[in-house]
């Protein structure tokens, strides 16, 4: 059972995550506003994610139920986001502030292994939501941890991130 202080933090940061999703919805092009929705990682998402597990085009093999559960129990300030096109899950991401809280790290970003109407755009939408959330929690930087390959890293760089290699292995973007 969670401590009362953890429960209060859960509620507070759930509201901030919801506010960041509202902000990104308002920034969507008009043509997407009736089709695209954003949410937390919930049971509906888990049902869709189970279909991704055995997909031959999946590039990472994260166990979303395990990671989402772990983050929910340990990190009340976590960032979590699902991106939907109608009833089709297009992307899932999970992260948390650094221990000093000055940076928001995105530990996992996964797009659907199947082509969707948002293919190629989900990282940009995720970063927009992460930027809004990071500002709300007082973070001055976003980091995308451990890009899975050079093509993905180049995509992050095309969005304005700078790669930090070596032992660190992340892409970073300062918030203005």
JSON list of C-alpha atoms in Angstrom, two decimals:
[
{"chain": "A", "resi": 1, "resn": "UNK", "atom": "CA", "xyz": [0.00, 0.00, 0.00]},
{"chain": "A", "resi": 2, "resn": "UNK", "atom": "CA", "xyz": [1.30, 3.42, -0.94]},
{"chain": "A", "resi": 3, "resn": "UNK", "atom": "CA", "xyz": [2.03, 6.03, 1.69]},
{"chain": "A", "resi": 4, "resn": "UNK", "atom": "CA", "xyz": [-0.42, 9.00, 1.82]},
{"chain": "A", "resi": 5, "resn": "UNK", "atom": "CA", "xyz": [2.32, 11.33, 0.57]},
{"chain": "A", "resi": 6, "resn": "UNK", "atom": "CA", "xyz": [2.90, 9.05, -2.45]},
{"chain": "A", "resi": 7, "resn": "UNK", "atom": "CA", "xyz": [-0.84, 8.96, -3.12]},
{"chain": "A", "resi": 8, "resn": "UNK", "atom": "CA", "xyz": [-1.01, 12.79, -3.03]},
{"chain": "A", "resi": 9, "resn": "UNK", "atom": "CA", "xyz": [1.96, 12.99, -5.39]},
{"chain": "A", "resi": 10, "resn": "UNK", "atom": "CA", "xyz": [0.29, 10.47, -7.72]},
{"chain": "A", "resi": 11, "resn": "UNK", "atom": "CA", "xyz": [-2.84, 12.63, -7.90]},
{"chain": "A", "resi": 12, "resn": "UNK", "atom": "CA", "xyz": [-0.91, 15.88, -8.36]},
{"chain": "A", "resi": 13, "resn": "UNK", "atom": "CA", "xyz": [1.28, 14.57, -11.17]},
{"chain": "A", "resi": 14, "resn": "UNK", "atom": "CA", "xyz": [-1.59, 12.72, -12.85]},
{"chain": "A", "resi": 15, "resn": "UNK", "atom": "CA", "xyz": [-3.28, 16.12, -13.14]},
{"chain": "A", "resi": 16, "resn": "UNK", "atom": "CA", "xyz": [-0.13, 17.62, -14.67]},
{"chain": "A", "resi": 17, "resn": "UNK", "atom": "CA", "xyz": [0.10, 14.76, -17.17]},
{"chain": "A", "resi": 18, "resn": "UNK", "atom": "CA", "xyz": [-3.54, 15.38, -18.08]},
{"chain": "A", "resi": 19, "resn": "UNK", "atom": "CA", "xyz": [-2.85, 19.12, -18.52]},
{"chain": "A", "resi": 20, "resn": "UNK", "atom": "CA", "xyz": [0.08, 18.34, -20.84]},
{"chain": "A", "resi": 21, "resn": "UNK", "atom": "CA", "xyz": [-2.20, 16.12, -22.93]},
{"chain": "A", "resi": 22, "resn": "UNK", "atom": "CA", "xyz": [-4.80, 18.91, -23.14]},
{"chain": "A", "resi": 23, "resn": "UNK", "atom": "CA", "xyz": [-2.10, 21.33, -24.32]},
{"chain": "A", "resi": 24, "resn": "UNK", "atom": "CA", "xyz": [-0.87, 18.99, -27.04]},
{"chain": "A", "resi": 25, "resn": "UNK", "atom": "CA", "xyz": [-4.45, 18.37, -28.20]},
{"chain": "A", "resi": 26, "resn": "UNK", "atom": "CA", "xyz": [-4.90, 22.11, -28.61]},
{"chain": "A", "resi": 27, "resn": "UNK", "atom": "CA", "xyz": [-1.72, 22.26, -30.73]},
{"chain": "A", "resi": 28, "resn": "UNK", "atom": "CA", "xyz": [-2.85, 19.52, -33.14]},
{"chain": "A", "resi": 29, "resn": "UNK", "atom": "CA", "xyz": [-3.62, 20.54, -36.72]},
{"chain": "A", "resi": 30, "resn": "UNK", "atom": "CA", "xyz": [-7.39, 20.91, -37.10]},
{"chain": "A", "resi": 31, "resn": "UNK", "atom": "CA", "xyz": [-7.59, 17.88, -39.41]},
{"chain": "A", "resi": 32, "resn": "UNK", "atom": "CA", "xyz": [-6.40, 15.60, -36.56]},
{"chain": "A", "resi": 33, "resn": "UNK", "atom": "CA", "xyz": [-8.42, 16.98, -33.64]},
{"chain": "A", "resi": 34, "resn": "UNK", "atom": "CA", "xyz": [-11.34, 14.56, -34.09]},
{"chain": "A", "resi": 35, "resn": "UNK", "atom": "CA", "xyz": [-9.08, 11.56, -34.78]},
{"chain": "A", "resi": 36, "resn": "UNK", "atom": "CA", "xyz": [-6.10, 11.78, -32.41]},
{"chain": "A", "resi": 37, "resn": "UNK", "atom": "CA", "xyz": [-6.29, 11.37, -28.64]},
{"chain": "A", "resi": 38, "resn": "UNK", "atom": "CA", "xyz": [-3.69, 11.15, -25.87]},
{"chain": "A", "resi": 39, "resn": "UNK", "atom": "CA", "xyz": [-3.93, 9.18, -22.64]},
{"chain": "A", "resi": 40, "resn": "UNK", "atom": "CA", "xyz": [-1.99, 7.50, -19.85]},
{"chain": "A", "resi": 41, "resn": "UNK", "atom": "CA", "xyz": [-0.91, 3.87, -20.13]},
{"chain": "A", "resi": 42, "resn": "UNK", "atom": "CA", "xyz": [-4.10, 2.10, -19.06]},
{"chain": "A", "resi": 43, "resn": "UNK", "atom": "CA", "xyz": [-5.91, -1.21, -19.55]},
{"chain": "A", "resi": 44, "resn": "UNK", "atom": "CA", "xyz": [-7.07, -0.25, -23.04]},
{"chain": "A", "resi": 45, "resn": "UNK", "atom": "CA", "xyz": [-3.45, 0.43, -24.04]},
{"chain": "A", "resi": 46, "resn": "UNK", "atom": "CA", "xyz": [-2.23, -2.80, -22.44]},
{"chain": "A", "resi": 47, "resn": "UNK", "atom": "CA", "xyz": [-4.75, -4.79, -24.50]},
{"chain": "A", "resi": 48, "resn": "UNK", "atom": "CA", "xyz": [-3.42, -3.19, -27.69]},
{"chain": "A", "resi": 49, "resn": "UNK", "atom": "CA", "xyz": [0.22, -3.60, -26.60]},
{"chain": "A", "resi": 50, "resn": "UNK", "atom": "CA", "xyz": [-0.26, -7.34, -26.18]},
{"chain": "A", "resi": 51, "resn": "UNK", "atom": "CA", "xyz": [-0.86, -7.46, -29.95]},
{"chain": "A", "resi": 52, "resn": "UNK", "atom": "CA", "xyz": [2.54, -5.82, -30.54]},
{"chain": "A", "resi": 53, "resn": "UNK", "atom": "CA", "xyz": [4.46, -8.48, -28.58]},
{"chain": "A", "resi": 54, "resn": "UNK", "atom": "CA", "xyz": [4.80, -11.05, -31.35]},
{"chain": "A", "resi": 55, "resn": "UNK", "atom": "CA", "xyz": [4.74, -8.67, -34.29]},
{"chain": "A", "resi": 56, "resn": "UNK", "atom": "CA", "xyz": [7.62, -9.50, -36.68]},
{"chain": "A", "resi": 57, "resn": "UNK", "atom": "CA", "xyz": [8.38, -5.80, -37.35]},
{"chain": "A", "resi": 58, "resn": "UNK", "atom": "CA", "xyz": [8.72, -4.82, -33.71]},
{"chain": "A", "resi": 59, "resn": "UNK", "atom": "CA", "xyz": [12.18, -3.28, -33.09]},
{"chain": "A", "resi": 60, "resn": "UNK", "atom": "CA", "xyz": [12.29, -3.46, -29.28]},
{"chain": "A", "resi": 61, "resn": "UNK", "atom": "CA", "xyz": [10.98, -6.09, -26.91]},
{"chain": "A", "resi": 62, "resn": "UNK", "atom": "CA", "xyz": [9.95, -4.06, -23.90]},
{"chain": "A", "resi": 63, "resn": "UNK", "atom": "CA", "xyz": [7.50, -5.59, -21.50]},
{"chain": "A", "resi": 64, "resn": "UNK", "atom": "CA", "xyz": [5.12, -2.66, -21.18]},
{"chain": "A", "resi": 65, "resn": "UNK", "atom": "CA", "xyz": [2.99, -4.22, -18.40]},
{"chain": "A", "resi": 66, "resn": "UNK", "atom": "CA", "xyz": [6.10, -4.73, -16.24]},
{"chain": "A", "resi": 67, "resn": "UNK", "atom": "CA", "xyz": [7.62, -1.31, -16.95]},
{"chain": "A", "resi": 68, "resn": "UNK", "atom": "CA", "xyz": [4.37, 0.64, -16.59]},
{"chain": "A", "resi": 69, "resn": "UNK", "atom": "CA", "xyz": [3.61, -1.10, -13.30]},
{"chain": "A", "resi": 70, "resn": "UNK", "atom": "CA", "xyz": [7.12, -0.47, -11.98]},
{"chain": "A", "resi": 71, "resn": "UNK", "atom": "CA", "xyz": [7.07, 3.21, -12.92]},
{"chain": "A", "resi": 72, "resn": "UNK", "atom": "CA", "xyz": [3.58, 3.68, -11.45]},
{"chain": "A", "resi": 73, "resn": "UNK", "atom": "CA", "xyz": [4.70, 2.23, -8.12]},
{"chain": "A", "resi": 74, "resn": "UNK", "atom": "CA", "xyz": [8.05, 4.04, -7.87]},
{"chain": "A", "resi": 75, "resn": "UNK", "atom": "CA", "xyz": [7.76, 7.32, -9.80]},
{"chain": "A", "resi": 76, "resn": "UNK", "atom": "CA", "xyz": [4.69, 9.46, -9.08]},
{"chain": "A", "resi": 77, "resn": "UNK", "atom": "CA", "xyz": [6.24, 12.24, -11.22]},
{"chain": "A", "resi": 78, "resn": "UNK", "atom": "CA", "xyz": [6.56, 9.91, -14.22]},
{"chain": "A", "resi": 79, "resn": "UNK", "atom": "CA", "xyz": [5.77, 10.89, -17.76]},
{"chain": "A", "resi": 80, "resn": "UNK", "atom": "CA", "xyz": [3.55, 8.42, -19.58]},
{"chain": "A", "resi": 81, "resn": "UNK", "atom": "CA", "xyz": [1.74, 8.86, -22.84]},
{"chain": "A", "resi": 82, "resn": "UNK", "atom": "CA", "xyz": [-0.24, 6.84, -25.32]},
{"chain": "A", "resi": 83, "resn": "UNK", "atom": "CA", "xyz": [-1.12, 8.28, -28.71]},
{"chain": "A", "resi": 84, "resn": "UNK", "atom": "CA", "xyz": [-4.24, 7.02, -30.46]},
{"chain": "A", "resi": 85, "resn": "UNK", "atom": "CA", "xyz": [-5.69, 7.46, -33.92]},
{"chain": "A", "resi": 86, "resn": "UNK", "atom": "CA", "xyz": [-9.34, 6.60, -33.30]},
{"chain": "A", "resi": 87, "resn": "UNK", "atom": "CA", "xyz": [-9.06, 3.13, -31.69]},
{"chain": "A", "resi": 88, "resn": "UNK", "atom": "CA", "xyz": [-5.58, 2.38, -33.07]},
{"chain": "A", "resi": 89, "resn": "UNK", "atom": "CA", "xyz": [-2.68, 2.65, -30.64]},
{"chain": "A", "resi": 90, "resn": "UNK", "atom": "CA", "xyz": [0.11, 4.47, -32.46]},
{"chain": "A", "resi": 91, "resn": "UNK", "atom": "CA", "xyz": [2.73, 5.08, -29.77]},
{"chain": "A", "resi": 92, "resn": "UNK", "atom": "CA", "xyz": [3.57, 4.57, -26.10]},
{"chain": "A", "resi": 93, "resn": "UNK", "atom": "CA", "xyz": [6.20, 6.36, -24.03]},
{"chain": "A", "resi": 94, "resn": "UNK", "atom": "CA", "xyz": [7.40, 6.32, -20.46]},
{"chain": "A", "resi": 95, "resn": "UNK", "atom": "CA", "xyz": [9.91, 8.40, -18.57]},
{"chain": "A", "resi": 96, "resn": "UNK", "atom": "CA", "xyz": [10.65, 10.25, -15.35]},
{"chain": "A", "resi": 97, "resn": "UNK", "atom": "CA", "xyz": [12.42, 13.30, -14.01]},
{"chain": "A", "resi": 98, "resn": "UNK", "atom": "CA", "xyz": [16.07, 12.92, -13.10]},
{"chain": "A", "resi": 99, "resn": "UNK", "atom": "CA", "xyz": [16.78, 12.72, -9.38]},
{"chain": "A", "resi": 100, "resn": "UNK", "atom": "CA", "xyz": [17.63, 16.42, -9.27]},
{"chain": "A", "resi": 101, "resn": "UNK", "atom": "CA", "xyz": [14.35, 17.08, -11.16]},
{"chain": "A", "resi": 102, "resn": "UNK", "atom": "CA", "xyz": [16.03, 19.47, -13.60]},
{"chain": "A", "resi": 103, "resn": "UNK", "atom": "CA", "xyz": [15.63, 17.14, -16.54]},
{"chain": "A", "resi": 104, "resn": "UNK", "atom": "CA", "xyz": [12.85, 14.93, -17.88]},
{"chain": "A", "resi": 105, "resn": "UNK", "atom": "CA", "xyz": [14.19, 11.68, -19.28]},
{"chain": "A", "resi": 106, "resn": "UNK", "atom": "CA", "xyz": [12.19, 9.63, -21.76]},
{"chain": "A", "resi": 107, "resn": "UNK", "atom": "CA", "xyz": [13.28, 6.07, -21.13]},
{"chain": "A", "resi": 108, "resn": "UNK", "atom": "CA", "xyz": [11.05, 4.31, -23.64]},
{"chain": "A", "resi": 109, "resn": "UNK", "atom": "CA", "xyz": [9.32, 5.47, -26.78]},
{"chain": "A", "resi": 110, "resn": "UNK", "atom": "CA", "xyz": [7.78, 2.84, -29.02]},
{"chain": "A", "resi": 111, "resn": "UNK", "atom": "CA", "xyz": [5.71, 3.36, -32.11]},
{"chain": "A", "resi": 112, "resn": "UNK", "atom": "CA", "xyz": [3.34, 0.77, -33.47]},
{"chain": "A", "resi": 113, "resn": "UNK", "atom": "CA", "xyz": [5.13, -1.92, -35.48]},
{"chain": "A", "resi": 114, "resn": "UNK", "atom": "CA", "xyz": [2.30, -1.60, -37.99]},
{"chain": "A", "resi": 115, "resn": "UNK", "atom": "CA", "xyz": [1.88, 1.40, -40.27]},
{"chain": "A", "resi": 116, "resn": "UNK", "atom": "CA", "xyz": [-0.59, 3.93, -38.84]},
{"chain": "A", "resi": 117, "resn": "UNK", "atom": "CA", "xyz": [-1.89, 7.30, -40.05]},
{"chain": "A", "resi": 118, "resn": "UNK", "atom": "CA", "xyz": [0.56, 8.88, -37.57]},
{"chain": "A", "resi": 119, "resn": "UNK", "atom": "CA", "xyz": [3.64, 6.87, -38.58]},
{"chain": "A", "resi": 120, "resn": "UNK", "atom": "CA", "xyz": [6.65, 9.17, -38.64]},
{"chain": "A", "resi": 121, "resn": "UNK", "atom": "CA", "xyz": [4.92, 11.79, -36.46]},
{"chain": "A", "resi": 122, "resn": "UNK", "atom": "CA", "xyz": [4.54, 10.11, -33.08]},
{"chain": "A", "resi": 123, "resn": "UNK", "atom": "CA", "xyz": [7.96, 11.10, -31.71]},
{"chain": "A", "resi": 124, "resn": "UNK", "atom": "CA", "xyz": [7.29, 14.74, -32.51]},
{"chain": "A", "resi": 125, "resn": "UNK", "atom": "CA", "xyz": [3.93, 14.51, -30.71]},
{"chain": "A", "resi": 126, "resn": "UNK", "atom": "CA", "xyz": [5.59, 12.75, -27.77]},
{"chain": "A", "resi": 127, "resn": "UNK", "atom": "CA", "xyz": [8.28, 15.43, -27.53]},
{"chain": "A", "resi": 128, "resn": "UNK", "atom": "CA", "xyz": [5.63, 18.17, -27.64]},
{"chain": "A", "resi": 129, "resn": "UNK", "atom": "CA", "xyz": [3.78, 16.55, -24.73]},
{"chain": "A", "resi": 130, "resn": "UNK", "atom": "CA", "xyz": [7.04, 15.93, -22.86]},
{"chain": "A", "resi": 131, "resn": "UNK", "atom": "CA", "xyz": [8.07, 19.55, -23.34]},
{"chain": "A", "resi": 132, "resn": "UNK", "atom": "CA", "xyz": [4.77, 20.74, -21.84]},
{"chain": "A", "resi": 133, "resn": "UNK", "atom": "CA", "xyz": [5.05, 18.31, -18.92]},
{"chain": "A", "resi": 134, "resn": "UNK", "atom": "CA", "xyz": [8.72, 19.17, -18.32]},
{"chain": "A", "resi": 135, "resn": "UNK", "atom": "CA", "xyz": [7.88, 22.85, -18.03]},
{"chain": "A", "resi": 136, "resn": "UNK", "atom": "CA", "xyz": [5.08, 22.08, -15.59]},
{"chain": "A", "resi": 137, "resn": "UNK", "atom": "CA", "xyz": [7.44, 20.19, -13.28]},
{"chain": "A", "resi": 138, "resn": "UNK", "atom": "CA", "xyz": [10.20, 22.78, -13.61]},
{"chain": "A", "resi": 139, "resn": "UNK", "atom": "CA", "xyz": [12.59, 20.74, -15.78]},
{"chain": "A", "resi": 140, "resn": "UNK", "atom": "CA", "xyz": [14.86, 22.68, -18.13]},
{"chain": "A", "resi": 141, "resn": "UNK", "atom": "CA", "xyz": [15.87, 19.81, -20.41]},
{"chain": "A", "resi": 142, "resn": "UNK", "atom": "CA", "xyz": [14.44, 16.70, -22.08]},
{"chain": "A", "resi": 143, "resn": "UNK", "atom": "CA", "xyz": [16.59, 13.64, -22.61]},
{"chain": "A", "resi": 144, "resn": "UNK", "atom": "CA", "xyz": [15.73, 10.64, -24.76]},
{"chain": "A", "resi": 145, "resn": "UNK", "atom": "CA", "xyz": [17.72, 7.80, -23.28]},
{"chain": "A", "resi": 146, "resn": "UNK", "atom": "CA", "xyz": [19.53, 5.07, -25.21]},
{"chain": "A", "resi": 147, "resn": "UNK", "atom": "CA", "xyz": [18.38, 5.57, -28.82]},
{"chain": "A", "resi": 148, "resn": "UNK", "atom": "CA", "xyz": [18.08, 2.06, -30.28]},
{"chain": "A", "resi": 149, "resn": "UNK", "atom": "CA", "xyz": [20.15, 2.72, -33.41]},
{"chain": "A", "resi": 150, "resn": "UNK", "atom": "CA", "xyz": [21.78, 5.45, -35.49]},
{"chain": "A", "resi": 151, "resn": "UNK", "atom": "CA", "xyz": [18.69, 5.91, -37.70]},
{"chain": "A", "resi": 152, "resn": "UNK", "atom": "CA", "xyz": [16.51, 6.60, -34.65]},
{"chain": "A", "resi": 153, "resn": "UNK", "atom": "CA", "xyz": [19.20, 8.85, -33.16]},
{"chain": "A", "resi": 154, "resn": "UNK", "atom": "CA", "xyz": [19.34, 10.83, -36.43]},
{"chain": "A", "resi": 155, "resn": "UNK", "atom": "CA", "xyz": [15.56, 11.22, -36.30]},
{"chain": "A", "resi": 156, "resn": "UNK", "atom": "CA", "xyz": [15.81, 12.69, -32.79]},
{"chain": "A", "resi": 157, "resn": "UNK", "atom": "CA", "xyz": [18.57, 15.01, -33.99]},
{"chain": "A", "resi": 158, "resn": "UNK", "atom": "CA", "xyz": [16.32, 16.18, -36.85]},
{"chain": "A", "resi": 159, "resn": "UNK", "atom": "CA", "xyz": [13.82, 17.28, -34.18]},
{"chain": "A", "resi": 160, "resn": "UNK", "atom": "CA", "xyz": [16.41, 19.50, -32.50]},
{"chain": "A", "resi": 161, "resn": "UNK", "atom": "CA", "xyz": [18.05, 17.07, -30.07]},
{"chain": "A", "resi": 162, "resn": "UNK", "atom": "CA", "xyz": [21.82, 16.81, -29.61]},
{"chain": "A", "resi": 163, "resn": "UNK", "atom": "CA", "xyz": [23.38, 13.38, -29.14]},
{"chain": "A", "resi": 164, "resn": "UNK", "atom": "CA", "xyz": [25.61, 12.77, -26.12]},
{"chain": "A", "resi": 165, "resn": "UNK", "atom": "CA", "xyz": [27.53, 9.54, -26.68]},
{"chain": "A", "resi": 166, "resn": "UNK", "atom": "CA", "xyz": [29.88, 7.38, -24.70]},
{"chain": "A", "resi": 167, "resn": "UNK", "atom": "CA", "xyz": [28.67, 5.94, -21.42]},
{"chain": "A", "resi": 168, "resn": "UNK", "atom": "CA", "xyz": [25.81, 8.46, -21.31]},
{"chain": "A", "resi": 169, "resn": "UNK", "atom": "CA", "xyz": [24.07, 7.53, -24.61]},
{"chain": "A", "resi": 170, "resn": "UNK", "atom": "CA", "xyz": [21.19, 9.97, -24.80]},
{"chain": "A", "resi": 171, "resn": "UNK", "atom": "CA", "xyz": [19.82, 12.79, -26.92]},
{"chain": "A", "resi": 172, "resn": "UNK", "atom": "CA", "xyz": [19.18, 16.09, -25.19]},
{"chain": "A", "resi": 173, "resn": "UNK", "atom": "CA", "xyz": [17.15, 19.24, -25.83]},
{"chain": "A", "resi": 174, "resn": "UNK", "atom": "CA", "xyz": [17.27, 22.34, -23.66]},
{"chain": "A", "resi": 175, "resn": "UNK", "atom": "CA", "xyz": [13.95, 24.05, -23.07]},
{"chain": "A", "resi": 176, "resn": "UNK", "atom": "CA", "xyz": [13.83, 27.77, -23.73]}
]
